[in-house]
Amino acid sequence: MGSDFWQKEIWQPPRFIGYKVLAILLAMVIWAYVTVRDNPLDEGTFAVPVELRNLDETLVTPETSYQVQVRVQGAANIIGELSSRDFTAYVDLSGMRAGEGSPRVQVDLPPDVSLVSLSPESIDLTLEAKVSETFAVVANVSGEPAENYTALLENLLLSPQEVSLSASASMIEQVGSVVVNADISNLESSYNRNLPVEVLDQNGNNITREFTISPESVNLVVNVLYEEPEATVAVRANLLGEPAEGYQISYTLTEPNTVRAFGDLATLGTLYYLLTEPID
């Protein structure tokens, strides 16, 4: 630079504006250098599930699970703290009708990062008309109640006994059974709970999330009764005295000739017969 440049007013006292501006610029350069040196730029790739937004309530898609790979750039310390949960990927299905389509994926990024690439940039999906069908609910009861208790499984009470499933026609065709699961292990009282409804395909795979279920839960009652140990015991007549002179006992008959006895198991094991009240 020529001498005239340094003779300009901005470099002269008393304000020295030029030197002040130059000092600020140098400080910014030094700060940028130190920042990049200590925390250089880095890239990261994250698998992000895709949300389906604004889907017409009369339509469904047989495939509900979509995922994209989001590659972003930012400071190394920021990239290192990110996870897939920090991103939101979605497609806007507003105005789409039944059939096939390829809407573009949109991504909301966390602060201080920039998008490098998105794969795929659009998803191929098929929209079908939503249909509803009613299915009977089956109760799967596992476990055994506590000792000396019995579950009356032949008298299960389900309320309601049927639910409505809504999905695409192709998904409805895959339904094998609609169930609720209950565990009555070690119960000493009746079972009465509201249980979530689950949908299984013909191979027993759980496909519940593919359906809208109404209602989503049903009430199950399993009566559990206490039963003491029992034994069948013979009955003998307890005869006292002798009949009149010239008479004798030819035989005795009790009706019934056996009874059911309930009580302690060890005691029942030593009980071979029971006597009637004394008969004179």
Short mmCIF file of C-alpha atoms in Angstrom, two decimals:
data_model
loop_
_atom_site.label_atom_id
_atom_site.label_comp_id
_atom_site.label_asym_id
_atom_site.label_seq_id
_atom_site.Cartn_x
_atom_site.Cartn_y
_atom_site.Cartn_z
CA MET A 1 0.00 0.00 0.00
CA GLY A 2 1.18 3.47 -0.74
CA SER A 3 2.09 6.01 1.89
CA ASP A 4 -1.08 7.94 1.08
CA PHE A 5 -3.18 5.07 2.46
CA TRP A 6 -1.62 5.30 5.90
CA GLN A 7 -1.95 9.05 5.87
CA LYS A 8 -5.73 8.87 5.75
CA GLU A 9 -7.73 10.29 8.63
CA ILE A 10 -8.86 6.87 9.96
CA TRP A 11 -5.26 6.03 10.87
CA GLN A 12 -4.50 9.32 12.57
CA PRO A 13 -4.81 10.34 16.20
CA PRO A 14 -6.65 10.84 18.34
CA ARG A 15 -9.22 8.16 17.33
CA PHE A 16 -7.10 5.65 15.36
CA ILE A 17 -10.29 4.11 13.91
CA GLY A 18 -8.43 2.10 11.29
CA TYR A 19 -6.20 0.39 13.84
CA LYS A 20 -9.21 -0.49 15.99
CA VAL A 21 -11.05 -2.03 13.05
CA LEU A 22 -7.93 -3.92 12.03
CA ALA A 23 -7.52 -5.27 15.57
CA ILE A 24 -11.10 -6.56 15.56
CA LEU A 25 -10.61 -8.28 12.23
CA LEU A 26 -7.39 -9.92 13.43
CA ALA A 27 -9.14 -11.11 16.60
CA MET A 28 -11.93 -12.68 14.55
CA VAL A 29 -9.43 -14.45 12.31
CA ILE A 30 -7.53 -15.79 15.34
CA TRP A 31 -10.80 -16.91 16.98
CA ALA A 32 -11.91 -18.72 13.81
CA TYR A 33 -8.53 -20.43 13.51
CA VAL A 34 -8.53 -21.62 17.13
CA THR A 35 -12.13 -22.81 16.86
CA VAL A 36 -11.48 -24.85 13.74
CA ARG A 37 -8.26 -26.24 15.16
CA ASP A 38 -9.80 -27.30 18.49
CA ASN A 39 -13.22 -28.32 17.17
CA PRO A 40 -12.99 -29.11 13.45
CA LEU A 41 -15.96 -29.82 11.21
CA ASP A 42 -17.25 -33.37 11.21
CA GLU A 43 -20.00 -35.38 9.51
CA GLY A 44 -22.43 -37.96 10.83
CA THR A 45 -25.06 -40.25 9.32
CA PHE A 46 -28.26 -41.10 11.18
CA ALA A 47 -31.10 -43.55 10.44
CA VAL A 48 -34.33 -41.64 10.96
CA PRO A 49 -37.88 -43.07 10.81
CA VAL A 50 -40.24 -41.28 8.44
CA GLU A 51 -43.59 -39.96 9.71
CA LEU A 52 -46.65 -40.07 7.47
CA ARG A 53 -48.44 -36.74 7.95
CA ASN A 54 -51.87 -35.55 6.82
CA LEU A 55 -53.01 -38.96 5.60
CA ASP A 56 -56.69 -38.91 4.64
CA GLU A 57 -58.66 -40.77 7.34
CA THR A 58 -60.32 -42.93 4.67
CA LEU A 59 -56.95 -44.22 3.41
CA VAL A 60 -54.24 -46.47 4.81
CA THR A 61 -50.87 -47.72 3.62
CA PRO A 62 -50.03 -51.43 4.01
CA GLU A 63 -46.43 -50.51 4.82
CA THR A 64 -46.16 -48.18 7.81
CA SER A 65 -42.42 -48.35 8.55
CA TYR A 66 -40.14 -46.15 6.44
CA GLN A 67 -36.60 -44.95 7.16
CA VAL A 68 -34.08 -42.57 5.61
CA GLN A 69 -30.35 -41.98 6.06
CA VAL A 70 -29.64 -38.36 7.02
CA ARG A 71 -26.04 -37.15 6.61
CA VAL A 72 -25.20 -33.83 8.26
CA GLN A 73 -22.16 -31.63 8.88
CA GLY A 74 -21.24 -29.55 11.90
CA ALA A 75 -18.71 -29.02 14.65
CA ALA A 76 -17.26 -32.27 15.92
CA ASN A 77 -18.50 -31.73 19.48
CA ILE A 78 -22.07 -31.16 18.21
CA ILE A 79 -22.06 -34.14 15.81
CA GLY A 80 -20.75 -36.38 18.59
CA GLU A 81 -23.75 -35.63 20.81
CA LEU A 82 -26.46 -36.18 18.19
CA SER A 83 -28.70 -39.24 17.82
CA SER A 84 -31.54 -40.22 15.50
CA ARG A 85 -34.02 -38.79 18.02
CA ASP A 86 -32.72 -35.29 17.29
CA PHE A 87 -34.06 -35.45 13.73
CA THR A 88 -37.59 -35.47 12.35
CA ALA A 89 -38.23 -36.88 8.88
CA TYR A 90 -41.69 -36.82 7.34
CA VAL A 91 -43.72 -36.83 4.14
CA ASP A 92 -46.80 -34.68 3.62
CA LEU A 93 -49.63 -36.79 2.17
CA SER A 94 -52.10 -33.92 1.84
CA GLY A 95 -54.28 -34.40 -1.23
CA MET A 96 -52.97 -37.87 -2.10
CA ARG A 97 -55.56 -40.39 -3.29
CA ALA A 98 -55.66 -44.18 -3.39
CA GLY A 99 -52.89 -45.59 -5.56
CA GLU A 100 -49.11 -45.33 -5.75
CA GLY A 101 -47.04 -42.23 -5.09
CA SER A 102 -43.52 -41.03 -4.29
CA PRO A 103 -43.72 -38.02 -1.94
CA ARG A 104 -40.48 -36.19 -1.11
CA VAL A 105 -39.04 -36.58 2.36
CA GLN A 106 -38.59 -33.45 4.46
CA VAL A 107 -36.22 -33.26 7.42
CA ASP A 108 -36.14 -30.96 10.44
CA LEU A 109 -32.51 -30.57 11.58
CA PRO A 110 -31.19 -29.73 15.04
CA PRO A 111 -29.45 -26.34 15.47
CA ASP A 112 -25.95 -25.67 14.13
CA VAL A 113 -25.80 -28.50 11.59
CA SER A 114 -26.32 -28.52 7.84
CA LEU A 115 -27.71 -31.23 5.58
CA VAL A 116 -25.15 -33.00 3.37
CA SER A 117 -27.33 -35.71 1.85
CA LEU A 118 -30.62 -37.55 2.28
CA SER A 119 -31.18 -41.11 1.08
CA PRO A 120 -33.70 -41.80 -0.27
CA GLU A 121 -35.02 -38.33 -1.07
CA SER A 122 -38.52 -39.72 -1.64
CA ILE A 123 -40.38 -42.87 -0.60
CA ASP A 124 -42.52 -45.13 -2.75
CA LEU A 125 -45.79 -45.99 -1.08
CA THR A 126 -49.21 -47.35 -1.93
CA LEU A 127 -52.41 -45.94 -0.46
CA GLU A 128 -55.47 -48.15 -0.13
CA ALA A 129 -59.03 -47.55 0.99
CA LYS A 130 -59.53 -48.28 4.69
CA VAL A 131 -61.95 -51.12 5.47
CA SER A 132 -63.34 -52.36 8.80
CA GLU A 133 -64.30 -55.85 9.94
CA THR A 134 -65.49 -57.35 13.22
CA PHE A 135 -63.56 -60.19 14.88
CA ALA A 136 -64.25 -62.33 17.93
CA VAL A 137 -61.73 -61.98 20.77
CA VAL A 138 -60.04 -65.10 22.18
CA ALA A 139 -58.61 -65.16 25.72
CA ASN A 140 -55.24 -66.87 26.11
CA VAL A 141 -54.93 -67.77 29.81
CA SER A 142 -51.58 -69.03 31.10
CA GLY A 143 -50.34 -70.17 34.50
CA GLU A 144 -52.02 -71.96 37.40
CA PRO A 145 -53.68 -70.43 40.46
CA ALA A 146 -52.33 -71.02 43.97
CA GLU A 147 -52.48 -74.45 45.62
CA ASN A 148 -56.02 -75.61 46.38
CA TYR A 149 -57.45 -72.99 43.99
CA THR A 150 -59.16 -73.77 40.71
CA ALA A 151 -59.75 -71.49 37.71
CA LEU A 152 -63.08 -71.96 35.95
CA LEU A 153 -61.66 -71.60 32.44
CA GLU A 154 -64.82 -72.93 30.83
CA ASN A 155 -66.72 -69.90 32.14
CA LEU A 156 -64.49 -67.01 31.01
CA LEU A 157 -66.24 -63.65 30.74
CA LEU A 158 -65.08 -61.26 27.98
CA SER A 159 -66.64 -57.84 27.56
CA PRO A 160 -67.01 -57.01 24.76
CA GLN A 161 -66.57 -60.31 22.96
CA GLU A 162 -65.88 -58.67 19.58
CA VAL A 163 -63.79 -55.76 18.32
CA SER A 164 -63.58 -53.86 15.04
CA LEU A 165 -60.32 -53.82 13.07
CA SER A 166 -59.66 -51.12 10.48
CA ALA A 167 -56.86 -51.35 7.91
CA SER A 168 -56.29 -51.99 4.24
CA ALA A 169 -58.10 -54.94 2.68
CA SER A 170 -54.77 -56.72 2.19
CA MET A 171 -53.98 -56.43 5.90
CA ILE A 172 -57.45 -57.59 6.97
CA GLU A 173 -56.88 -60.76 4.95
CA GLN A 174 -53.76 -61.53 7.02
CA VAL A 175 -55.60 -61.63 10.35
CA GLY A 176 -55.35 -65.05 11.99
CA SER A 177 -56.74 -64.28 15.44
CA VAL A 178 -57.55 -61.45 17.81
CA VAL A 179 -56.47 -62.19 21.37
CA VAL A 180 -55.94 -60.94 24.90
CA ASN A 181 -53.32 -62.54 27.14
CA ALA A 182 -53.77 -63.17 30.87
CA ASP A 183 -51.47 -64.76 33.45
CA ILE A 184 -53.24 -66.24 36.50
CA SER A 185 -50.14 -67.74 38.14
CA ASN A 186 -50.48 -68.11 41.95
CA LEU A 187 -53.79 -66.24 42.14
CA GLU A 188 -55.92 -66.68 45.25
CA SER A 189 -58.84 -64.60 43.99
CA SER A 190 -60.73 -64.08 40.76
CA TYR A 191 -59.00 -62.33 37.85
CA ASN A 192 -60.67 -59.12 36.62
CA ARG A 193 -58.68 -56.80 34.34
CA ASN A 194 -58.87 -54.67 31.21
CA LEU A 195 -56.42 -56.12 28.69
CA PRO A 196 -55.03 -54.68 25.45
CA VAL A 197 -56.24 -56.37 22.28
CA GLU A 198 -53.55 -57.93 20.08
CA VAL A 199 -53.80 -59.04 16.45
CA LEU A 200 -51.90 -62.10 15.18
CA ASP A 201 -51.45 -63.27 11.60
CA GLN A 202 -51.89 -66.87 10.44
CA ASN A 203 -48.33 -67.68 11.59
CA GLY A 204 -48.82 -66.21 15.04
CA ASN A 205 -46.81 -63.04 14.38
CA ASN A 206 -47.97 -59.91 16.16
CA ILE A 207 -49.26 -57.37 13.62
CA THR A 208 -51.25 -55.20 16.04
CA ARG A 209 -49.66 -51.90 15.01
CA GLU A 210 -51.00 -52.28 11.48
CA PHE A 211 -54.59 -51.79 12.66
CA THR A 212 -56.90 -49.29 14.24
CA ILE A 213 -58.72 -51.30 16.94
CA SER A 214 -62.03 -50.35 18.51
CA PRO A 215 -62.16 -50.79 21.42
CA GLU A 216 -58.45 -51.14 22.11
CA SER A 217 -58.99 -53.17 25.31
CA VAL A 218 -61.55 -55.62 26.67
CA ASN A 219 -62.40 -56.78 30.18
CA LEU A 220 -61.60 -60.36 31.15
CA VAL A 221 -62.98 -62.12 34.24
CA VAL A 222 -61.67 -65.53 35.30
CA ASN A 223 -63.38 -66.97 38.37
CA VAL A 224 -60.89 -68.57 40.77
CA LEU A 225 -62.37 -70.74 43.55
CA TYR A 226 -60.84 -72.21 46.69
CA GLU A 227 -61.11 -75.99 46.90
CA GLU A 228 -60.01 -77.85 50.04
CA PRO A 229 -58.38 -81.26 49.61
CA GLU A 230 -61.03 -83.99 49.61
CA ALA A 231 -61.37 -87.76 49.87
CA THR A 232 -64.21 -90.22 49.36
CA VAL A 233 -64.81 -92.11 52.63
CA ALA A 234 -67.01 -95.14 53.40
CA VAL A 235 -69.84 -94.78 55.90
CA ARG A 236 -70.41 -97.40 58.60
CA ALA A 237 -73.42 -97.70 60.90
CA ASN A 238 -72.54 -97.14 64.58
CA LEU A 239 -74.78 -99.79 66.26
CA LEU A 240 -75.36 -99.91 70.03
CA GLY A 241 -77.02 -102.65 72.08
CA GLU A 242 -78.63 -105.92 71.01
CA PRO A 243 -81.96 -106.59 69.29
CA ALA A 244 -84.82 -108.34 71.15
CA GLU A 245 -84.55 -111.99 72.20
CA GLY A 246 -84.84 -114.27 69.19
CA TYR A 247 -83.74 -111.58 66.70
CA GLN A 248 -80.42 -110.91 65.08
CA ILE A 249 -78.92 -108.40 62.62
CA SER A 250 -78.73 -109.90 59.14
CA TYR A 251 -77.14 -106.88 57.40
CA THR A 252 -76.81 -103.07 57.56
CA LEU A 253 -77.26 -100.61 54.73
CA THR A 254 -76.43 -96.88 54.71
CA GLU A 255 -77.60 -94.48 52.05
CA PRO A 256 -75.36 -93.04 50.79
CA ASN A 257 -72.65 -95.52 51.61
CA THR A 258 -69.82 -93.02 50.88
CA VAL A 259 -69.36 -89.29 51.54
CA ARG A 260 -66.85 -86.64 50.43
CA ALA A 261 -64.64 -85.34 53.22
CA PHE A 262 -62.71 -82.04 53.00
CA GLY A 263 -59.83 -80.87 55.16
CA ASP A 264 -56.14 -81.23 55.82
CA LEU A 265 -54.48 -83.47 53.27
CA ALA A 266 -52.41 -85.41 55.82
CA THR A 267 -55.46 -86.11 57.97
CA LEU A 268 -57.51 -87.23 54.98
CA GLY A 269 -54.80 -89.79 54.21
CA THR A 270 -55.52 -91.62 57.50
CA LEU A 271 -59.30 -91.49 57.20
CA TYR A 272 -60.64 -94.86 56.02
CA TYR A 273 -64.29 -94.67 57.14
CA LEU A 274 -66.75 -92.56 59.10
CA LEU A 275 -69.32 -93.70 61.66
CA THR A 276 -72.90 -92.57 61.78
CA GLU A 277 -74.48 -91.16 64.90
CA PRO A 278 -75.06 -93.97 67.43
CA ILE A 279 -78.02 -96.20 66.47
CA ASP A 280 -79.67 -98.03 69.43
#
